[in-house]
Each structure stands twice: as C-alpha cells, then as structure tokens.
Coordinates of C-alpha atoms in Angstrom, one line a residue:
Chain A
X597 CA 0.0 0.0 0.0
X598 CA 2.6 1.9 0.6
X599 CA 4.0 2.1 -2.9
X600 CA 0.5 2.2 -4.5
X601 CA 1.6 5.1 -6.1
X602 CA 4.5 3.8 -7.4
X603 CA 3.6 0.5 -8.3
X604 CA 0.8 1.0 -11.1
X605 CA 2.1 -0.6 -14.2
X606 CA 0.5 1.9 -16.7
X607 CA -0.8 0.1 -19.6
X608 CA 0.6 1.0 -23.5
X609 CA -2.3 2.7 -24.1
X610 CA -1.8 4.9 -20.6
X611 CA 1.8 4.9 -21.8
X612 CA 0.4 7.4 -24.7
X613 CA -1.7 9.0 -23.1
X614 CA 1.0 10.0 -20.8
X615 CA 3.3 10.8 -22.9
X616 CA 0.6 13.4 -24.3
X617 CA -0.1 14.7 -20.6
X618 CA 3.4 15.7 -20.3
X619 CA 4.3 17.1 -23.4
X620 CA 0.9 19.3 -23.6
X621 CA 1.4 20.1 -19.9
X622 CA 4.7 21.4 -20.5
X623 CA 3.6 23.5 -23.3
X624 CA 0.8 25.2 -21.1
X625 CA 3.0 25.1 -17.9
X626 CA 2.5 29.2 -17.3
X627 CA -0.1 29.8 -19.4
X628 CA -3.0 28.1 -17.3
X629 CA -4.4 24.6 -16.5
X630 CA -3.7 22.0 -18.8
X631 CA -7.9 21.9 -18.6
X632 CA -10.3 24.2 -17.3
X633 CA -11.4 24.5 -13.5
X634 CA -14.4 26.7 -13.2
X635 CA -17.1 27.3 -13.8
X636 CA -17.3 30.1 -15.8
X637 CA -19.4 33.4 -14.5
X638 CA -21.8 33.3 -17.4
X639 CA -22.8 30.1 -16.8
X640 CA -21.9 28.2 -19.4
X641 CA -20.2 25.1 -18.5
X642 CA -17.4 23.6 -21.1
X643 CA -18.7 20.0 -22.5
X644 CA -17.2 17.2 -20.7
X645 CA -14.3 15.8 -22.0
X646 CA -14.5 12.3 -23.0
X647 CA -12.7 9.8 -20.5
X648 CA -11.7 12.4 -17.8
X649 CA -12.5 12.2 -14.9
X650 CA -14.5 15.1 -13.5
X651 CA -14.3 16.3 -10.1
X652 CA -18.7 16.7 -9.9
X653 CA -20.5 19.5 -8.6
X654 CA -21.5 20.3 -5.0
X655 CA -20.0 18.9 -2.0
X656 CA -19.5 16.4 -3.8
X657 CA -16.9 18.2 -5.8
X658 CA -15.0 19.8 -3.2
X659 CA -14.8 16.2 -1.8
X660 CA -12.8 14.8 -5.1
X661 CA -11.2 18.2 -4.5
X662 CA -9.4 17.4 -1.5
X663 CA -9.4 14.1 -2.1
X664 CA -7.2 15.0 -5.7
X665 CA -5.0 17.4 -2.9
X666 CA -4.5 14.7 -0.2
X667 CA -3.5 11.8 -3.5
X668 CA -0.8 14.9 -4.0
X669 CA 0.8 14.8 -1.0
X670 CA 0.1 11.5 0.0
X671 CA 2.4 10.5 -3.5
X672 CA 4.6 13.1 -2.5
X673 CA 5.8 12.0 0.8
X674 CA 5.9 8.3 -0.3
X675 CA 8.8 9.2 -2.2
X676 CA 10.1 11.1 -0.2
X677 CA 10.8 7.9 2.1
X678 CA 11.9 6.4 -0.7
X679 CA 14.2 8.7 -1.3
X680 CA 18.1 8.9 0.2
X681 CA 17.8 12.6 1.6
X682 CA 15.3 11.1 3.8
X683 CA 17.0 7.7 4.9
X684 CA 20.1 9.9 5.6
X685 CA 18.2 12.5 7.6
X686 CA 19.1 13.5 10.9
X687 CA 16.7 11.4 13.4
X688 CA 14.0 14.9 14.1
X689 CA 13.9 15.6 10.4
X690 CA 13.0 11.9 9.5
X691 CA 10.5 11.8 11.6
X692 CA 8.9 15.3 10.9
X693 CA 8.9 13.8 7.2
X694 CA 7.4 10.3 8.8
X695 CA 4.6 12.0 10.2
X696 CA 3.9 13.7 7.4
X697 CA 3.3 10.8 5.4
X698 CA 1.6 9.3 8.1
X699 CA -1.1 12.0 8.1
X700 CA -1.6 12.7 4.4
X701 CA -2.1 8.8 3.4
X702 CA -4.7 9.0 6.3
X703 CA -6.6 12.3 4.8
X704 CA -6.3 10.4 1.0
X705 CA -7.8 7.4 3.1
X706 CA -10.1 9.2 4.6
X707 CA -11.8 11.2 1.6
X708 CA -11.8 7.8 -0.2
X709 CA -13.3 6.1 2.2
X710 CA -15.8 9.0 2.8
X711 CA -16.9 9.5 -1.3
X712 CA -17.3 6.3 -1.6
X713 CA -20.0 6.0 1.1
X714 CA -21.8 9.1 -0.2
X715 CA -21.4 8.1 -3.9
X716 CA -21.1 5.8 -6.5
X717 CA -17.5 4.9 -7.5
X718 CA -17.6 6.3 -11.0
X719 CA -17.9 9.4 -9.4
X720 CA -14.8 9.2 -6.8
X721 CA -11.8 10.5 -8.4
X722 CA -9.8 7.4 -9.6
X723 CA -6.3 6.8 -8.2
X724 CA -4.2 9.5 -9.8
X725 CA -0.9 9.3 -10.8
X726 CA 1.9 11.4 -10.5
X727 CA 5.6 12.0 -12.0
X728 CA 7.6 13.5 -9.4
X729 CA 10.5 13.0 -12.0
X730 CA 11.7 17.1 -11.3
X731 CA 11.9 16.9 -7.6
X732 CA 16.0 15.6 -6.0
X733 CA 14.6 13.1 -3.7
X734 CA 18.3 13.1 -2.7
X735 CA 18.3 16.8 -1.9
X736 CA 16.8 18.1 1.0
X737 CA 16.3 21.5 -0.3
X738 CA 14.8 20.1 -3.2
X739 CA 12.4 17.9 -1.0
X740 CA 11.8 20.2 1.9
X741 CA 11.3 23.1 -1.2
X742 CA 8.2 21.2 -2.4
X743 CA 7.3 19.9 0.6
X744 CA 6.7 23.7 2.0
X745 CA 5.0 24.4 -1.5
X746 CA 2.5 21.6 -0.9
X747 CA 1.7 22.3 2.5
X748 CA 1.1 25.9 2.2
X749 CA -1.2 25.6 -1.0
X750 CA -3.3 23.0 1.4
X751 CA -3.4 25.1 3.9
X752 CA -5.0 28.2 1.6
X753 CA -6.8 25.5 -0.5
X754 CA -8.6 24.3 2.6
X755 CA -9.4 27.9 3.6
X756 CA -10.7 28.8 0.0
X757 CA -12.6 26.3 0.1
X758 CA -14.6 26.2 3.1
X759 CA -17.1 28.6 2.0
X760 CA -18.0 26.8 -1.0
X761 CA -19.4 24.2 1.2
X762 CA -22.8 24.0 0.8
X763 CA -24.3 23.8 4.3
X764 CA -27.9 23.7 3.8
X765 CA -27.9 20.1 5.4
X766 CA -26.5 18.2 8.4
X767 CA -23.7 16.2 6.1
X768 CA -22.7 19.9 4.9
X769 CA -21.8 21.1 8.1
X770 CA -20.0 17.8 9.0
X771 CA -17.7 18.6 5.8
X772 CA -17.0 21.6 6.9
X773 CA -15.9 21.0 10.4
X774 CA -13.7 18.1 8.7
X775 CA -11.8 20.2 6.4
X776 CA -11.0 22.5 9.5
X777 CA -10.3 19.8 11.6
X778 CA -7.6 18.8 8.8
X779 CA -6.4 22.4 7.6
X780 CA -5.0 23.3 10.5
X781 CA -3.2 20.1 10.5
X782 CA -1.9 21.6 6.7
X783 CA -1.1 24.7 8.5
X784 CA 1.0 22.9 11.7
X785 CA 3.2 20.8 8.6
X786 CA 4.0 24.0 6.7
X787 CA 5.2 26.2 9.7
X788 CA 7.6 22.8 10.7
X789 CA 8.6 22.6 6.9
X790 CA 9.5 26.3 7.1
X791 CA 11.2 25.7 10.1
X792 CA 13.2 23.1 9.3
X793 CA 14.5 25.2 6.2
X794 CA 15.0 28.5 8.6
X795 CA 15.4 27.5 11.8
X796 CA 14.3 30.0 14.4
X797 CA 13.6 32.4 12.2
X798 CA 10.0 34.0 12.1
X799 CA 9.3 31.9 8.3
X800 CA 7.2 29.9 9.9
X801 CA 4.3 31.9 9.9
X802 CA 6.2 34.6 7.0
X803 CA 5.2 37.7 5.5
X804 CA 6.2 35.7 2.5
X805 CA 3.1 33.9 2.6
X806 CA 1.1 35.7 4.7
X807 CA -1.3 38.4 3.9
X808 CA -3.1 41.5 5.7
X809 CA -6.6 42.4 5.7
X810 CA -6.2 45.5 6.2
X811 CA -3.5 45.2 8.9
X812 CA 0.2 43.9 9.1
X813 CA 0.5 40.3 7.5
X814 CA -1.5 38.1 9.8
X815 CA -3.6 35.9 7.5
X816 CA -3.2 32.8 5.8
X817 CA -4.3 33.0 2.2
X818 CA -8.1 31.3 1.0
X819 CA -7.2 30.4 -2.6
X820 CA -9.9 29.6 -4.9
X821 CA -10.1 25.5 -6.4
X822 CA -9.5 27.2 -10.0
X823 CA -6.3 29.0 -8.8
X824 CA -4.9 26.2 -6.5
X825 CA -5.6 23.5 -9.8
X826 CA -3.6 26.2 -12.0
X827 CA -0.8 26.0 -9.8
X828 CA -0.9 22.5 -9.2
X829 CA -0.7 21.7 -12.6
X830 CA 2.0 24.0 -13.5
X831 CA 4.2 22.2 -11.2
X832 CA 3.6 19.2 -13.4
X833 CA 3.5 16.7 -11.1
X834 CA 0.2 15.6 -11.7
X835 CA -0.3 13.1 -14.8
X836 CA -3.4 11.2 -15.2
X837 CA -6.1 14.4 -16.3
X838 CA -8.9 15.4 -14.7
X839 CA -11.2 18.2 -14.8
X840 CA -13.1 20.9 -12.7
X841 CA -15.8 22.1 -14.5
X842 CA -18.0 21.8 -12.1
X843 CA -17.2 23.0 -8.7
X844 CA -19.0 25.6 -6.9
X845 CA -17.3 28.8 -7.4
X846 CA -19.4 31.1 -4.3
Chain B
X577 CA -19.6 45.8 27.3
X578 CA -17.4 43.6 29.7
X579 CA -16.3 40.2 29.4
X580 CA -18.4 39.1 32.6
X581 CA -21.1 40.8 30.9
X582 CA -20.4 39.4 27.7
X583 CA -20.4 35.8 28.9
X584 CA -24.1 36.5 30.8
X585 CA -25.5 37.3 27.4
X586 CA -24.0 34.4 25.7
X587 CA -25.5 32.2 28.6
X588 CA -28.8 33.6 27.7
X589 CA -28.0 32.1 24.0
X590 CA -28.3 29.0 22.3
X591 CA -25.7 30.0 19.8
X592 CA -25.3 26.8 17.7
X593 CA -28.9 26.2 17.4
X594 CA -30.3 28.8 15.9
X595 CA -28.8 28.4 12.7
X596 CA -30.5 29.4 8.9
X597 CA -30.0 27.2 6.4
X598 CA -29.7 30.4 3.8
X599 CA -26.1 31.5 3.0
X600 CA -24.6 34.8 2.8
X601 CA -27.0 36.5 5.2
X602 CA -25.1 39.5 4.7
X603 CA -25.7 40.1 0.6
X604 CA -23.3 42.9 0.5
X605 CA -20.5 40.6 1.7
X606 CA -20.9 38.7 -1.6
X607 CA -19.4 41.8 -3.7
X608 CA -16.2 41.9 -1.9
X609 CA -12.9 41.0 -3.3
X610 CA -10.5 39.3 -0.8
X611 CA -7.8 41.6 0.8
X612 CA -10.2 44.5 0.7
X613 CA -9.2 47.1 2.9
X614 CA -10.2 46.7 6.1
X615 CA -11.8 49.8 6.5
X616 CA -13.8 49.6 3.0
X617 CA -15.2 46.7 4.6
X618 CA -18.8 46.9 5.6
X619 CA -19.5 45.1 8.2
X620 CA -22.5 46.0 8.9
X621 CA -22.0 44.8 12.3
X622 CA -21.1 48.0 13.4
X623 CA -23.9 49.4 12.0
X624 CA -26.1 48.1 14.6
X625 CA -27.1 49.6 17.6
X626 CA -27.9 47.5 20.3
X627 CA -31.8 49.7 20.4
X628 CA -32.3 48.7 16.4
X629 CA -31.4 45.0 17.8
X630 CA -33.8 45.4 20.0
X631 CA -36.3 46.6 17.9
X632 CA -36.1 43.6 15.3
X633 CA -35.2 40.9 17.9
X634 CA -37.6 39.3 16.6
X635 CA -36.7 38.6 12.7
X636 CA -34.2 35.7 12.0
X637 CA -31.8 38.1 9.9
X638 CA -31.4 40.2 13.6
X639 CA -31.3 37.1 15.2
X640 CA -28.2 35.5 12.9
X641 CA -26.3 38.7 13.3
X642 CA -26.9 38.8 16.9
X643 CA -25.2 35.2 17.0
X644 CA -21.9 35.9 15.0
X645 CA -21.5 39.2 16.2
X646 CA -21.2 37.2 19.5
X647 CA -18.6 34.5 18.1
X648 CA -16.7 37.5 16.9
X649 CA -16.4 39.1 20.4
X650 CA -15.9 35.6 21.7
X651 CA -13.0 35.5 19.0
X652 CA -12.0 39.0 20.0
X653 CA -11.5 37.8 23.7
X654 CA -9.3 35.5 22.9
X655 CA -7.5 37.6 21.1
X656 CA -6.9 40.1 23.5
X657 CA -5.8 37.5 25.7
X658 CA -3.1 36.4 23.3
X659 CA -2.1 39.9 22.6
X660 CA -1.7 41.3 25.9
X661 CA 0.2 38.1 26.9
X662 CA 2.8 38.3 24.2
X663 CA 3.3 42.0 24.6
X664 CA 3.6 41.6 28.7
X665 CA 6.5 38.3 27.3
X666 CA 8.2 40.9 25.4
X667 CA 8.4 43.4 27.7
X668 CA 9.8 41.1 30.1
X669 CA 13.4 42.2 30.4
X670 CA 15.8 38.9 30.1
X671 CA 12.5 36.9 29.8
X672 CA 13.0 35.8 26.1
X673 CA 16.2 34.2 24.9
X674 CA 17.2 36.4 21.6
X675 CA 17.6 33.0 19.8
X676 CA 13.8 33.2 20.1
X677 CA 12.8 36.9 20.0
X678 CA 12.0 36.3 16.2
X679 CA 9.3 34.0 16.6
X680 CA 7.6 35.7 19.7
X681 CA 8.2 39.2 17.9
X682 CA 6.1 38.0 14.9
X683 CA 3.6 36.1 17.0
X684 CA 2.9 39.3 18.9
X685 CA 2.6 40.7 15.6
X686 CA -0.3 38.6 14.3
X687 CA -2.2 39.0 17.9
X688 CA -2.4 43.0 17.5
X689 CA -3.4 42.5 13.6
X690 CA -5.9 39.8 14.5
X691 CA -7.2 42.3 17.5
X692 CA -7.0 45.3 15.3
X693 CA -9.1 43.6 12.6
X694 CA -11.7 42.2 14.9
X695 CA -12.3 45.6 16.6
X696 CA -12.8 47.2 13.1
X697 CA -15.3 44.6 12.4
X698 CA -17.2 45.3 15.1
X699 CA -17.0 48.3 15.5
X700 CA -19.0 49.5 18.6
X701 CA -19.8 46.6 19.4
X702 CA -16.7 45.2 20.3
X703 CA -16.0 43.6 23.3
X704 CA -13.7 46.1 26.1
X705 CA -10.8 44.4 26.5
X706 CA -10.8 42.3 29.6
X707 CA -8.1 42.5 32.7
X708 CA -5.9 39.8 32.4
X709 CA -3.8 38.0 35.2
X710 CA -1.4 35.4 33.8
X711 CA -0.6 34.0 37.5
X712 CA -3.7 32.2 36.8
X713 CA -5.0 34.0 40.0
X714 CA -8.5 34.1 39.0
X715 CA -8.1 30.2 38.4
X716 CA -6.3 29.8 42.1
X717 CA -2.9 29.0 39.9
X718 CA -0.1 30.9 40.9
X719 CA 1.8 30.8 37.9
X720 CA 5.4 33.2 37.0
X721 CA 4.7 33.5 33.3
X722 CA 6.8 36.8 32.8
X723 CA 9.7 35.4 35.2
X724 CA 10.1 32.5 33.9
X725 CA 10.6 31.0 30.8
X726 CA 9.5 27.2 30.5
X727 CA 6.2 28.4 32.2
X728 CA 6.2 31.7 29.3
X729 CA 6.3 28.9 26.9
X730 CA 3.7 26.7 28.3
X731 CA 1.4 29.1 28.3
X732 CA 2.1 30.3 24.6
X733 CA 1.0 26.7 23.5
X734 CA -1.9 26.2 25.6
X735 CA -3.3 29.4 24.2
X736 CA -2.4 28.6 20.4
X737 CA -3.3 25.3 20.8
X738 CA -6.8 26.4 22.6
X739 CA -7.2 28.9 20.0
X740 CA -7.1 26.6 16.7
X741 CA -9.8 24.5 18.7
X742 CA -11.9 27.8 19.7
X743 CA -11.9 29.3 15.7
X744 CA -12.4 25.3 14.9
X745 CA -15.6 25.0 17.0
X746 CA -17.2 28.3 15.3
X747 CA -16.8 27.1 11.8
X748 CA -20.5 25.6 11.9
X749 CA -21.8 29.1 13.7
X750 CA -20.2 31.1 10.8
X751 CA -21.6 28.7 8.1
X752 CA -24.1 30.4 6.8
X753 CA -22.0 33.9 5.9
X754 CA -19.3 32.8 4.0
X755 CA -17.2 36.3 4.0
X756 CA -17.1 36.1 8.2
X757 CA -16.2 32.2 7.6
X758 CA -13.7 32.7 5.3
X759 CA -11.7 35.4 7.6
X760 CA -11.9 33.2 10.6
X761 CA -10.4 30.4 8.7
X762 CA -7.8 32.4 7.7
X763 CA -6.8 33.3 11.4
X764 CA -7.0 29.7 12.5
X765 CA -4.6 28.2 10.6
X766 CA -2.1 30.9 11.4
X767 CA -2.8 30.3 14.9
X768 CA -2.0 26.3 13.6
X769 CA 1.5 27.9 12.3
X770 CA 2.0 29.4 16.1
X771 CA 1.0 26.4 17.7
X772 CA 3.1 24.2 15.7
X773 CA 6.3 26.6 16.0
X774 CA 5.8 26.9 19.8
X775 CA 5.4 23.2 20.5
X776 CA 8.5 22.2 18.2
X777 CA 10.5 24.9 20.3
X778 CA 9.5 23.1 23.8
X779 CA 10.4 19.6 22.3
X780 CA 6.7 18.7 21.5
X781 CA 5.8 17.6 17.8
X782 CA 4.0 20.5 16.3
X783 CA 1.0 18.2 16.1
X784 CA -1.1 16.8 19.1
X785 CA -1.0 13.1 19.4
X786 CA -4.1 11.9 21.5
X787 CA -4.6 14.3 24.1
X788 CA -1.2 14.1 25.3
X789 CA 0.6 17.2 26.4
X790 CA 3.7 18.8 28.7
X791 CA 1.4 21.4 30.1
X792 CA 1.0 21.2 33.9
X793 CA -1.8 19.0 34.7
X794 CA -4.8 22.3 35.2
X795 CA -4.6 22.6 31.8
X796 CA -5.9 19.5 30.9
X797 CA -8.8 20.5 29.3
X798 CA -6.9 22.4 26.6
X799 CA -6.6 19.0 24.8
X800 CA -10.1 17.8 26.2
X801 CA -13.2 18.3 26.0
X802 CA -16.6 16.8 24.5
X803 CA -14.4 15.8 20.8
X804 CA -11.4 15.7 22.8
X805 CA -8.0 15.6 20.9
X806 CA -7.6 11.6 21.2
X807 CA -11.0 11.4 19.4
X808 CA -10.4 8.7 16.5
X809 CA -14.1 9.2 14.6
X810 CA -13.8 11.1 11.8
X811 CA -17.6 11.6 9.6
X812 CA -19.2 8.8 11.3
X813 CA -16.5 6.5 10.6
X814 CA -14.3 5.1 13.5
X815 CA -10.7 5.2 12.3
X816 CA -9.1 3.3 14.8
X817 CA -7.4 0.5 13.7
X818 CA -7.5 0.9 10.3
X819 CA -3.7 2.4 9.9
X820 CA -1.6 0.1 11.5
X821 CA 1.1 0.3 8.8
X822 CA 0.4 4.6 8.7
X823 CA 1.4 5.3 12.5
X824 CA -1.7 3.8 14.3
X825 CA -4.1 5.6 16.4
X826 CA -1.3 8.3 17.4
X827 CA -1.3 9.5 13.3
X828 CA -5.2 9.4 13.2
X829 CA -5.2 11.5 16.0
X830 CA -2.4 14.1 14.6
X831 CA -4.3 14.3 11.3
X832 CA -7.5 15.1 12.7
X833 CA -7.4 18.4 14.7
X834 CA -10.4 18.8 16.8
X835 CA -13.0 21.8 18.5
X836 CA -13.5 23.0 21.5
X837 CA -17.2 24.7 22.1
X838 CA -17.4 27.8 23.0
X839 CA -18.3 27.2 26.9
X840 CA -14.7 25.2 27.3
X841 CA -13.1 27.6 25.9
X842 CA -13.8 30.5 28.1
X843 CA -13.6 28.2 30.8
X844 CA -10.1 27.9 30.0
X845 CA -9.3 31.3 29.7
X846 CA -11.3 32.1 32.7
X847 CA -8.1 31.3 34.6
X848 CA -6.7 34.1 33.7
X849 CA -9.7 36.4 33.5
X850 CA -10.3 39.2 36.3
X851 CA -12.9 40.9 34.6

C-alpha cells in the first residue's frame, strides 16, 4: 500500500496518453491549467471531456477536490521515504517527514473512504498518478522546497474552500468541520517545513506567505479550487487528467 | 460591554442552534474582493445599535447577526488574551532568549493585527478588553509566566493550541455567511503555524497526538473536552485500527485536529480572566 503510487504498471495505451499529458502540460506550464477549472461566470459550462474524470459538482466536488490534494501529498511523501535525503536524515527531520506521510495517506484514506459511502465509485476520483520526476529526492532542499510548497497551498486550499461548502444540510456542516479539523493540520506541517528550512527564524508563519486584511500580514491565504488547480498543474506533477468544471465557485 | 457581561449574554443564548439554512446573510459581503481594505469593509456589524437589535429581535436576519457578532467578540477575547500576553513576554526584560525573539516578535505581531481587525469589524460593538492575570490568580494557579521561561512557553502553547480549537468550533456558527467564515479560517490556521512553532520549540511535535501534552496538569482540558484531541471518529467512521502500517491511532489522532465549544473555551481562559 505503501507504494501504491508507485507500483501501477500503466498500460501502452496509458503509456500514450501520458506521454501526451506531459508534453501538452509542458507546453501550457505558465499559461494556465492543462484543462479548465471553473465554472465560468456566465454560466456556461465547457462540454465534458470524453474519458476524464470530473471532479462533480456540489460537495460532492469539493470532496474529489481534496481528495485529488491529499493523493498529491500522500504521493509526494511516499517518495520522499523512498528517497536517500530522507534515509540519511538527521533522526528529528525523519521523523517530521514520517509524520507527514503518516497524516496525508490517512486524509487520502479518509476522503476515499468518505466519497465512496456518499457516492457511486464512478464518481470518486480514480487513483491518480503522478511524476515527481523534477523533484532531487536526494536533496533536502529540493524535498523540503516542495514539501513547504505543498503544504502551504493546502493550507489556503482548505481555507478557500470552506465557503464553498454548501451547508444547507447536516452532512454539509460535518464537511465543513472536517476540512477545518484537517487544515489546520496543513497549516502545523508547513510552519515545521519552514522551520526546518530557517530555523528560528519567524518563516514559519512569514510575510512571505502571509497576507493582511487591512493590517500587518496576519492571515493565511483562502485560494480559490481554480487557482490552486492552475498551480498544481504548473508544477507538473500531476499526470493522469482530470477536470473541474464543475465546482462551486461562491 | 465587559467580558463578565459578555459571557451573561452568551449564557442567555443558544448559539449553535439557531442556525438558517440560507447563505450569505449579509448580501453585501458577496461583492467583496479578498484583501479589501479593512476599512472599506462593511460590516454591517457596526452598524447596529444595540436599540435597532432590540427593535427587530424578533426577525431571523437580527437574530443571525446577533449570534456571529457574539462569536466575533468571543473570537476578540481571545485575542486580547493572546495579545496582551505576548506583549507583557516581550516586555519582560531577560524573559525571552534572543535565539527566540523572532518567533515571539512576529507572534505578537499577528495577535495585535488579529485584534486590530476584529475591533474594526465590530466596530462598537466590540468587546472592552478584559483585565488579564497570567498568575492564573483568578483560576487559584499561581503561575510566574513573565519570570520565567519554561512556564512563558507553556502558556504560549496552551493558548495557540486552545485557539485553533476555539476558531475550529465556530466554523459551523459562521456557516451560513461565507465572507465572516472565510476570515476566521484564515486566522485559525495561522494560529495552527503558532501552535506548531511553539510546541517544536518546547520539544513537542508540532502536532497533538491523542490528548497528550507537557502542560502542567490544570490545563488538561486544553486537549479535552466533549471531541477531545484523542478522538479517532472522523464523519461517522471510526478510524481506529484501520492504519496500523500509517502510524496507528497516534497519526489518526495528529491528522484530525479537533473543536472546543465555546463554553470550554472561556472556561479555559477564565483562569486568567479578572474581569
């Protein structure tokens, strides 16, 4: 299990489709998402795209939402393990990283676990794959350089999107209190990333990533699914495509 | 108002109950870009008097305000708290190791800009800022916060920690007006960045496994509570068990942060509240 991620053996036809993932991906790295992720204001929705995935509408979506966010860092931190900066680590860092892992296979678990009791399968985001081919997993400032990356987009991902939670019934609020139960989670592993890169130093809650409503820097950004999905895919780490088409958007 | 009269009229309230189902009670919220300044920002709150409350007590809409006008000066409180407590660290000659001043220096800084912000939100109805004892007097502690360190420190993470729980428990109170939710989420997870950074400095992991903690034993209920800390049942499904090869129960409990209600929280900082 804990080499799902890396132990699909993609089959020729994936192979191809891949292979077109990357290369389009790296043409449109910059210039947007690789395939649209909001609705649009006027209401009209782009056609579905035949044989991706879509993330669904409604709670629903913001579900596969996270979900697609958790698979992220879940793959992310299974490599890291894998990866000599990691075995090499001094004992607090390793463990730090361990946790990490720890907690974001148990989110991905969790949102699995939790569509799948709301919904049929066909609409739970598949397993998605990922190529994590640009990140040193021999490097800790490469790894610990994504790692802070990751964990401060959850952390504004989360808070974008807990007002797009529909709360009109019981499940809704329960939803809600789960992804603030988890986000601050998010928010605990980025201030120890930024730590670990700055020790002592006052990055852990930085101006850098902070912003100010109205005041000094004292608020963590709430980034909307379309922006967070635009900057997930630039990094292009995610492979297998999927759309957001659908997700509430206020 | 007081903080001893501002906890008699929350007692009079039954704040999570009297929810609407209809979202963005506040229609002029909806038109406002994030980062707005602060003071473009109407509130409406402030607008308010407590005699036009009065007056249309009885419709929902007053009703609804009424409630998260009261988990803002509950949020405020706590606030204060945190404020007056880092500034009172700071002032503390030879209190704060310099290896350290960095981290404190910007925590204070996010306490007076989560205060400031608050007050401009509510305007006049904001909450006076209560008298604070850090002994833990009011609590029967007698505590040396300012004298010495360890105990400094202590304090800073049962207050971060008790304030990621307080912002968590309001979430569902705030539901229904998504430009208030969206500002209190984007305090509690800074408070999550304290909270983390402060543990990690006193040899804690950043995050809380079960309900275990350092503090001294009074503050107990910090990690506590109806959904205490330990709590393993996530969405109706009990997680126990189920991650044996992932860390167990302890990493189900670290990935899962949980709420206080509003009642343990100010009975928490009630320790250190004179009035």
């Amino acid at each position: 299990m804990k080499d799902k991620v890396l132990e699909k053996q993609p089959q020729p036809e994936e192979n191809k489709r891949r292979q077109f993932l990357k290369l389009s991906g790296m043409a449109l790295v910059g210039t947007g998402l690789l395939y649209a992720c909001s609705s649009d204001d006027d209401g009209s929705m782009p056609p579905p795209t035949p044989g991706v995935f879509d993330l669904g509408a409604g709670n629903v979506g913001i579900l596969n939402y996270a979900y697609a966010l958790e698979q992220l860092e879940a793959a992310f931190y299974t490599q890291v393990l894998a990866g000599s900066y990691w075995m090499n680590a001094p004992a607090n860092e390793k463990q730090i990283l361990e946790d990490l892992y720890n907690h974001e296979v148990i989110h991905r678990e969790f949102f699995k676990t939790a569509l799948n009791s709301v919904v049929s399968s066909d609409m739970v985001l598949p397993t998605v794959e990922f190529d994590f081919s640009s990140v040193n997993f021999s490097d800790r400032a490469s790894v610990l350089g994504v790692a802070k990356i990751l964990e401060d987009t959850g952390v504004s991902a989360y808070n974008g999107a807990g007002k797009l939670i529909n709360v009109s019934d019981a499940s809704g609020v329960t939803y809600l209190t789960l992804a603030g139960k988890i986000v601050s989670v998010e928010a605990r592993h980025a201030a120890a990333i930024r730590d670990l890169l700055n020790p002592g130093s006052a990055d852990f809650a930085g101006d850098d990533i902070l912003i100010g409503l109205g005041t000094a820097p004292a608020f963590d950004k709430a980034t909307p699914p379309a922006d967070v999905l635009q900057a997930v895919a630039a990094t292009g780490f995610v492979v297998t495509p999927f759309t957001a088409n659908n997700l509430p958007t206020s | 108002m007081n903080f001893l009269k501002f906890l008699d009229t929350l007692s009079d309230k039954d704040l999570l109950n009297e929810k609407s189902s209809r979202r963005d009670s506040f229609d002029m919220f909806k038109t406002l870009g994030k980062g707005a300044a602060l003071a473009s920002i109407p509130f409406g709150l402030a607008a308010i008097s407590t005699k036009t409350k009065a007056a249309t007590k009885s419709m929902a809409y007053a009703a609804e305000m009424a409630d998260e006008m009261d988990v803002l000066n509950f949020a405020l409180t706590l606030e204060y708290l945190e404020r007056s407590f880092y500034q009172q660290g700071l002032d503390a000659a030879g209190l704060i190791p310099s290896s350290d001043q960095a981290v404190f220096a910007k925590i204070s800084q996010h306490e007076d800009a989560h205060v400031d912000f608050l007050v401009t939100a509510l305007g006049s109805n904001a909450v006076a800022e209560p008298t604070f004892d850090f002994t833990g007097a009011p609590g029967g502690l007698n505590l040396d916060p300012f004298g010495d360190y360890p105990t400094f420190m202590a304090l800073a993470q049962g207050f971060e920690d008790t304030g990621v729980r307080a912002y968590k428990g309001q979430a569902g109170a705030l539901a229904n007006d998504n430009a208030l939710l969206e500002y209190a989420l984007q305090i509690h997870s800074v408070e999550a960045r304290h909270a983390s950074q402060v543990r990690r400095m006193r040899g804690e992991k950043g995050w809380i496994t079960q309900s275990n903690n350092t503090l001294p034993t009074e503050f107990a209920a910090i990690y506590g509570g109806s959904t205490p800390e330990s709590n393993t049942t996530q969405g109706g499904v009990n997680l126990s068990g189920m991650f044996g090869q992932f860390g167990g129960d302890a990493a189900v409990t670290e990935a899962f942060d949980e709420p206080l209600t509003m009642n343990e929280v100010l009975t928490i900082a009630s320790i250190f509240i004179v009035s």
